[in-house]
Short mmCIF file of C-alpha atoms in Angstrom, two decimals:
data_model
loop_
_atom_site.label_atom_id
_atom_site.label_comp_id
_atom_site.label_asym_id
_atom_site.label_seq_id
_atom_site.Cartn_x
_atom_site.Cartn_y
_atom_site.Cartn_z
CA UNK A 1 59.23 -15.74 46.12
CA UNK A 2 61.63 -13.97 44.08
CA UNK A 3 59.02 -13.14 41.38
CA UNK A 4 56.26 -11.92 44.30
CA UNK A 5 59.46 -9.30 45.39
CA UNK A 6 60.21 -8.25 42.08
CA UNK A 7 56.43 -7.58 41.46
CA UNK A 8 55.81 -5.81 44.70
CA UNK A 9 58.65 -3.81 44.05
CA UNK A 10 57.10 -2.81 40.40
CA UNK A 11 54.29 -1.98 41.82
CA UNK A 12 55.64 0.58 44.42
CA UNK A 13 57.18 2.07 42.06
CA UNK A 14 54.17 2.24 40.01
CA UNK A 15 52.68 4.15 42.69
CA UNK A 16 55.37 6.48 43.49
CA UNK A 17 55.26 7.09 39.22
CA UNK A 18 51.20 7.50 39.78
CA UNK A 19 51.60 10.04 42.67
CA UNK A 20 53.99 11.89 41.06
CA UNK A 21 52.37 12.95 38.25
CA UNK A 22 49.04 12.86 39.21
CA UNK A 23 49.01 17.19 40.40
CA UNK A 24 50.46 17.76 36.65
CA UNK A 25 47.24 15.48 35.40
CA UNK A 26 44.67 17.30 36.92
CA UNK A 27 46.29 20.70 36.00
CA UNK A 28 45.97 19.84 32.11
CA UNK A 29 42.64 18.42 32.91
CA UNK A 30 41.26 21.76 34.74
CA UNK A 31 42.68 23.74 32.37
CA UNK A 32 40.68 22.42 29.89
CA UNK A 33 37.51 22.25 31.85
CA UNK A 34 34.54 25.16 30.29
CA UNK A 35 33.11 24.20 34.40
CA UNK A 36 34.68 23.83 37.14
CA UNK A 37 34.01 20.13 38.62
CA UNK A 38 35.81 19.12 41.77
CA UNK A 39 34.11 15.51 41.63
CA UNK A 40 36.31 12.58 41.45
CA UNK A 41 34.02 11.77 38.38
CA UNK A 42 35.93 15.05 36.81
CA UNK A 43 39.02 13.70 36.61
CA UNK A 44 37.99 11.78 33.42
CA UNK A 45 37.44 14.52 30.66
CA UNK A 46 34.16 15.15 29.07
CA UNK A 47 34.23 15.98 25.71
CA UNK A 48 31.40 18.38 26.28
CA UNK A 49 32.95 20.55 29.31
CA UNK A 50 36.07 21.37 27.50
CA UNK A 51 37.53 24.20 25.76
CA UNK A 52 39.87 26.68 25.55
CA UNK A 53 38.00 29.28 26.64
CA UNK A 54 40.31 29.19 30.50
CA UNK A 55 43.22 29.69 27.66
CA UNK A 56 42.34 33.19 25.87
CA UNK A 57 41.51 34.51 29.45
CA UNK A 58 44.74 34.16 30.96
CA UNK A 59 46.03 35.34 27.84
CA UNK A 60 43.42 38.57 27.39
CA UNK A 61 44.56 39.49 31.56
CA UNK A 62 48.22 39.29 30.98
CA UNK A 63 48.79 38.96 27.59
CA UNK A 64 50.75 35.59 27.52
CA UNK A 65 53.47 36.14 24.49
CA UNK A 66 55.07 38.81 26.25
CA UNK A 67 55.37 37.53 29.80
CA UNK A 68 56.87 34.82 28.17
CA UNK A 69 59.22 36.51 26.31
CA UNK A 70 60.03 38.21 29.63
CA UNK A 71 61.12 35.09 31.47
CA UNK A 72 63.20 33.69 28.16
CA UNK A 73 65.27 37.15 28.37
CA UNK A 74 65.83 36.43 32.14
CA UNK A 75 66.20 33.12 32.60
CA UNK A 76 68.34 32.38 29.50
CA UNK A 77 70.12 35.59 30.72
CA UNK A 78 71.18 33.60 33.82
CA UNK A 79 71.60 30.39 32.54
CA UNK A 80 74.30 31.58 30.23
CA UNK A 81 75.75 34.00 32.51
CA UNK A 82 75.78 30.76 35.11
CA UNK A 83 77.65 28.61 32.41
CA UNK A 84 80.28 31.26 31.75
CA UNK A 85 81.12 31.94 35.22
CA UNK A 86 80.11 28.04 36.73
CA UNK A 87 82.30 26.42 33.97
CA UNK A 88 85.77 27.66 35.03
CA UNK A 89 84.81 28.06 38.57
CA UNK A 90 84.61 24.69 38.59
CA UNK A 91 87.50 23.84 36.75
CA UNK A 92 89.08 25.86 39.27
CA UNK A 93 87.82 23.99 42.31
CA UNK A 94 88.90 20.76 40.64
CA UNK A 95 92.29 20.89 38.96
CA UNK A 96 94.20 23.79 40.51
CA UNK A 97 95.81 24.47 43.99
CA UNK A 98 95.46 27.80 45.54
CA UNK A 99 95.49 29.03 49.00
CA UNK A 100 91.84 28.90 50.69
CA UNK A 101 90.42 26.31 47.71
CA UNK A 102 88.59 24.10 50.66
CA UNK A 103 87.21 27.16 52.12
CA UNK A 104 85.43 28.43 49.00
CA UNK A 105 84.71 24.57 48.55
CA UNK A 106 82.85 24.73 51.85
CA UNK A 107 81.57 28.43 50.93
CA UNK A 108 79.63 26.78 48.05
CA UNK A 109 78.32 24.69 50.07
CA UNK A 110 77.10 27.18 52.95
CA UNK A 111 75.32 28.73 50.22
CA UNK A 112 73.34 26.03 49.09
CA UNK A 113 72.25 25.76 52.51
CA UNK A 114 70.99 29.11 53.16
CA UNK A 115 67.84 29.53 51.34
CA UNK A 116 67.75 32.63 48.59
CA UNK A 117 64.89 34.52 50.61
CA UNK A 118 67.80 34.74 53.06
CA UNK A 119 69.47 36.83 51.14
CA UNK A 120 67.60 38.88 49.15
CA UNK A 121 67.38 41.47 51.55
CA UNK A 122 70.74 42.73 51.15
CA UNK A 123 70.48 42.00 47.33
CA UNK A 124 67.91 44.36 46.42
CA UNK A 125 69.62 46.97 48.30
CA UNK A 126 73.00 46.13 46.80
CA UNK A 127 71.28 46.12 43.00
CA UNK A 128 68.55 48.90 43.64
CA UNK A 129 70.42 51.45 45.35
CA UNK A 130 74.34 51.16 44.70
CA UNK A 131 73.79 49.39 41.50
CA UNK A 132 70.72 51.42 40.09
CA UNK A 133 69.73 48.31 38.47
CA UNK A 134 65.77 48.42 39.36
CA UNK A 135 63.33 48.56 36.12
CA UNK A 136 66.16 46.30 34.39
CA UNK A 137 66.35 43.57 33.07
CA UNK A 138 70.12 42.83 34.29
CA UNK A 139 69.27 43.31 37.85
CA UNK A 140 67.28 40.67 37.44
CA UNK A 141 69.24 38.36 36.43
CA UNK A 142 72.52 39.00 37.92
CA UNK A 143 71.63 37.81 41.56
CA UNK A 144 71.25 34.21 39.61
CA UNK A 145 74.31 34.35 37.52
CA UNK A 146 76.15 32.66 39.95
CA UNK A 147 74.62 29.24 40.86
CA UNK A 148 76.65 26.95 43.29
CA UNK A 149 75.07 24.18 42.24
CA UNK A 150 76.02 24.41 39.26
CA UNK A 151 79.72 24.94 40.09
CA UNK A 152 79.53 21.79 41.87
CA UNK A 153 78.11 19.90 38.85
CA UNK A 154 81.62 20.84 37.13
CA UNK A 155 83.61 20.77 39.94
CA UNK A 156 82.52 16.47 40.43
CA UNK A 157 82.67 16.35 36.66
CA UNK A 158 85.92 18.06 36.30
CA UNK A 159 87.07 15.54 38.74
CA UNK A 160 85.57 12.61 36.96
CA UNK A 161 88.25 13.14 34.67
CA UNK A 162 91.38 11.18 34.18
CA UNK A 163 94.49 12.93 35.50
CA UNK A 164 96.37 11.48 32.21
CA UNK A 165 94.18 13.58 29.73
CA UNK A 166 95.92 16.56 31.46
CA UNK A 167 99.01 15.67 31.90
CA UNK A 168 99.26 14.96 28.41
CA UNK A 169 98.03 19.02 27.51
CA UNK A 170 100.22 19.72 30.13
CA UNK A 171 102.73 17.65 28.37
CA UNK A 172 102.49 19.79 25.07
CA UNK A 173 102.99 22.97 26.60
CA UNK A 174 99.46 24.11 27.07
CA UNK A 175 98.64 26.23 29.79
CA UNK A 176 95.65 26.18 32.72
CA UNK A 177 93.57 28.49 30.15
CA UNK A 178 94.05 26.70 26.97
CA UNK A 179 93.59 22.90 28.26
CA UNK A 180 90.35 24.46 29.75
CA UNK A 181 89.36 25.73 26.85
CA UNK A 182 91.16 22.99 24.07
CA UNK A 183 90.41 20.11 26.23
CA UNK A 184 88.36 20.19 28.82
CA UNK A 185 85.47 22.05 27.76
CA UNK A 186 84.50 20.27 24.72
CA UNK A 187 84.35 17.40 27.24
CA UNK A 188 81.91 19.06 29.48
CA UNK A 189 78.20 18.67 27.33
CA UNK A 190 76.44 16.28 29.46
CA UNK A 191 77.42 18.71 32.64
CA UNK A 192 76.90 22.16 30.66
CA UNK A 193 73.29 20.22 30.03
CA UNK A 194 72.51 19.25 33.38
CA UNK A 195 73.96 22.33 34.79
CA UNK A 196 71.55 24.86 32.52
CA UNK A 197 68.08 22.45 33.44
CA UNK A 198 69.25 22.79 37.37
CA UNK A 199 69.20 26.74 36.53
CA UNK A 200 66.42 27.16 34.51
CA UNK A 201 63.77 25.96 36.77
CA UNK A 202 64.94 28.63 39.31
CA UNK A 203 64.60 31.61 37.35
CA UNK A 204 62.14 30.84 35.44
CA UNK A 205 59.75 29.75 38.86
CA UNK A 206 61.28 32.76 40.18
CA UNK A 207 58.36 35.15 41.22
CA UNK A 208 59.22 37.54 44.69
CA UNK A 209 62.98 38.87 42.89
CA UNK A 210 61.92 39.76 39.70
CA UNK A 211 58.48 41.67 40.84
CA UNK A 212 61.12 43.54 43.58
CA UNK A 213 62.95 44.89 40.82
CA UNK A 214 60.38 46.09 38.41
CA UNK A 215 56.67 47.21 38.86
CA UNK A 216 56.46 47.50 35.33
CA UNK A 217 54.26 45.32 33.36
CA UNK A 218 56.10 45.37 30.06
CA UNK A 219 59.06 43.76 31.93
CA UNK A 220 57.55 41.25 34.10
CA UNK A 221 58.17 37.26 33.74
CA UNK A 222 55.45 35.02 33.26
CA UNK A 223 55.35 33.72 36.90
CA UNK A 224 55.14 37.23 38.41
CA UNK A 225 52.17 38.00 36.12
CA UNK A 226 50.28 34.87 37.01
CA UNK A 227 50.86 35.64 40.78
CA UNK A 228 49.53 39.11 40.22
CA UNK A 229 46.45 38.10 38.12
CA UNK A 230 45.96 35.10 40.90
CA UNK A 231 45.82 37.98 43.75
CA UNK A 232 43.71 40.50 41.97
CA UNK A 233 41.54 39.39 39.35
CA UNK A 234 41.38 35.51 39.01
CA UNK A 235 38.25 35.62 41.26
CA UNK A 236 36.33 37.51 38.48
CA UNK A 237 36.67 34.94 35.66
CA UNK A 238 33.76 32.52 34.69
CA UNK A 239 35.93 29.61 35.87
CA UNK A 240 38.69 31.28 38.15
CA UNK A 241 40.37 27.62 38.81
CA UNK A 242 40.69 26.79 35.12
CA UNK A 243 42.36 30.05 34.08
CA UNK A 244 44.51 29.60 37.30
CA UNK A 245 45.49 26.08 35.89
CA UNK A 246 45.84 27.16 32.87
CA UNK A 247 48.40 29.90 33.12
CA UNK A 248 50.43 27.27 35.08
CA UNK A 249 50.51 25.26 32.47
CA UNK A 250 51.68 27.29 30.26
CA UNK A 251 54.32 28.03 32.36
CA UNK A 252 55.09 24.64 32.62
CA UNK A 253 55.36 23.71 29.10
CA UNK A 254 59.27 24.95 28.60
CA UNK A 255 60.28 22.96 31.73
CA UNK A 256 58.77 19.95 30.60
CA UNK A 257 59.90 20.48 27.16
CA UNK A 258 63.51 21.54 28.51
CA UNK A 259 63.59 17.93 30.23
CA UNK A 260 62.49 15.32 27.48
CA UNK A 261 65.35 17.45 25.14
CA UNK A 262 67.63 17.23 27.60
CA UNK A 263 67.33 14.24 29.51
CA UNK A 264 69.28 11.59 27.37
CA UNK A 265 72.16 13.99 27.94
CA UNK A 266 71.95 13.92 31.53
CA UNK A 267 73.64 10.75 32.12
CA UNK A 268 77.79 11.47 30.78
CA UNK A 269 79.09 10.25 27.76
CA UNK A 270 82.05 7.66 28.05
CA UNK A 271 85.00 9.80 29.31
CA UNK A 272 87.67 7.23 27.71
CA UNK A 273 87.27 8.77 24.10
CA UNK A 274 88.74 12.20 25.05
CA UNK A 275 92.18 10.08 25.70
CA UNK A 276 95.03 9.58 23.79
CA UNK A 277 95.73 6.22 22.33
#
């Protein structure tokens, strides 16, 4: 009986595994395919329908090597600018006392709540018009510079650590700044990790902000090109659903790749080695 759970078990999670990838199957399948061919049969690829012909037409409507280079400069714009500003935010939140901490606790929270459409509103008029940021690349990526979620990753791993390994910096006469800097933050790789995959798949996804800032073609991401070239040409192309596919595959490639770097990092390291014998 025990055995019979265990297997049923397996095999629902089997499934789930099956389901989940399934939509990122058929996109590397389609975006191979020289025909369309929407028949269950074409989920197994023929040898003789594929190609990379869906390939050089995405690249010769948006010319792919710059759109991509477009979304590296933003996204890796805001993931750094996030770690910078998310890393002793969080700190912050965790080890210090200052008047109003829970309510910029709950703040953070509030914010994760409200989605960013919400609010984007009032950021393209704060960026565009009092900022003058618009055909730029840094009012792009300042409205993602500060991520909550990411403050929250190092706040709860800020907090993960043991009291002692402070109160021994303490102890030597460092100061708030220094242990952050001397002792906490080389701690902090599995959660600086975790903290810049959470951000990168928001930016770099990102399609409405980025095409509200800049018309310009020379400056748009890869999503926002793929979103144009979906609403105004993709109909024209031999095999509109296999240049559709693959453009998103190519924009899927870095997150993948992003997660199979990163994901033996995601779990934390043993905290008991930063401690003093």
């Amino acid at each position: 009986m025990r055995v019979l759970r265990r297997l049923v078990s397996y095999g629902f999670v089997m499934l789930g595994a099956l389901a989940s990838i399934f939509p990122l199957y058929y996109m590397v399948v389609g975006s191979f395919q020289l025909r369309a061919d929407s028949a269950f049969s074409g989920l197994i690829p023929r040898p003789g329908n594929l190609g990379l012909t869906n390939y050089r037409d995405v690249n010769k409507a948006i010319t792919l090597l710059p759109s991509l280079t477009n979304s590296a400069v933003f996204t890796l714009g805001a993931v750094v600018l996030t770690i910078v500003i998310g890393l002793p935010a969080g700190y912050a939140l965790a080890r210090l006392r200052f008047p109003g901490k829970s309510a910029v606790a709950a703040g953070l929270i509030l914010v994760l709540v409200l989605p960013f459409q919400v609010m984007m509103i009032p950021l393209y008029i704060l960026v565009v018009r009092d900022y003058g940021l618009a055909d730029n690349y840094l009012g792009m990526i300042l409205p993602f510079a500060v991520n909550a979620t990411a403050v929250l990753i190092f706040r709860q791993f800020f907090v993960s650590l043991p009291d002692e390994l402070f109160d021994a910096a303490h102890i030597d006469g460092a100061g708030e700044l220094r242990t952050l800097i001397l002792v906490a933050a080389p701690l902090t790789k599995p959660a600086i990790i975790t903290a810049s995959v959470v951000t990168f798949i928001g930016p770099w996804n990102e399609f409405l902000w980025p095409f509200l800032i800049t018309k310009k073609h020379t400056m748009q991401p890869l999503a926002v090109s793929l979103g144009q070239y979906l609403t105004n040409n993709a109909a024209t192309a031999a095999n509109p659903y296999g240049v559709i596919l693959a453009g998103a595959c190519v924009l899927v490639v870095p997150v993948v790749v992003l997660f199979l770097v990163a994901q033996r990092h995601f779990t934390a390291t043993a905290l008991g080695s930063g401690m003093k014998e």
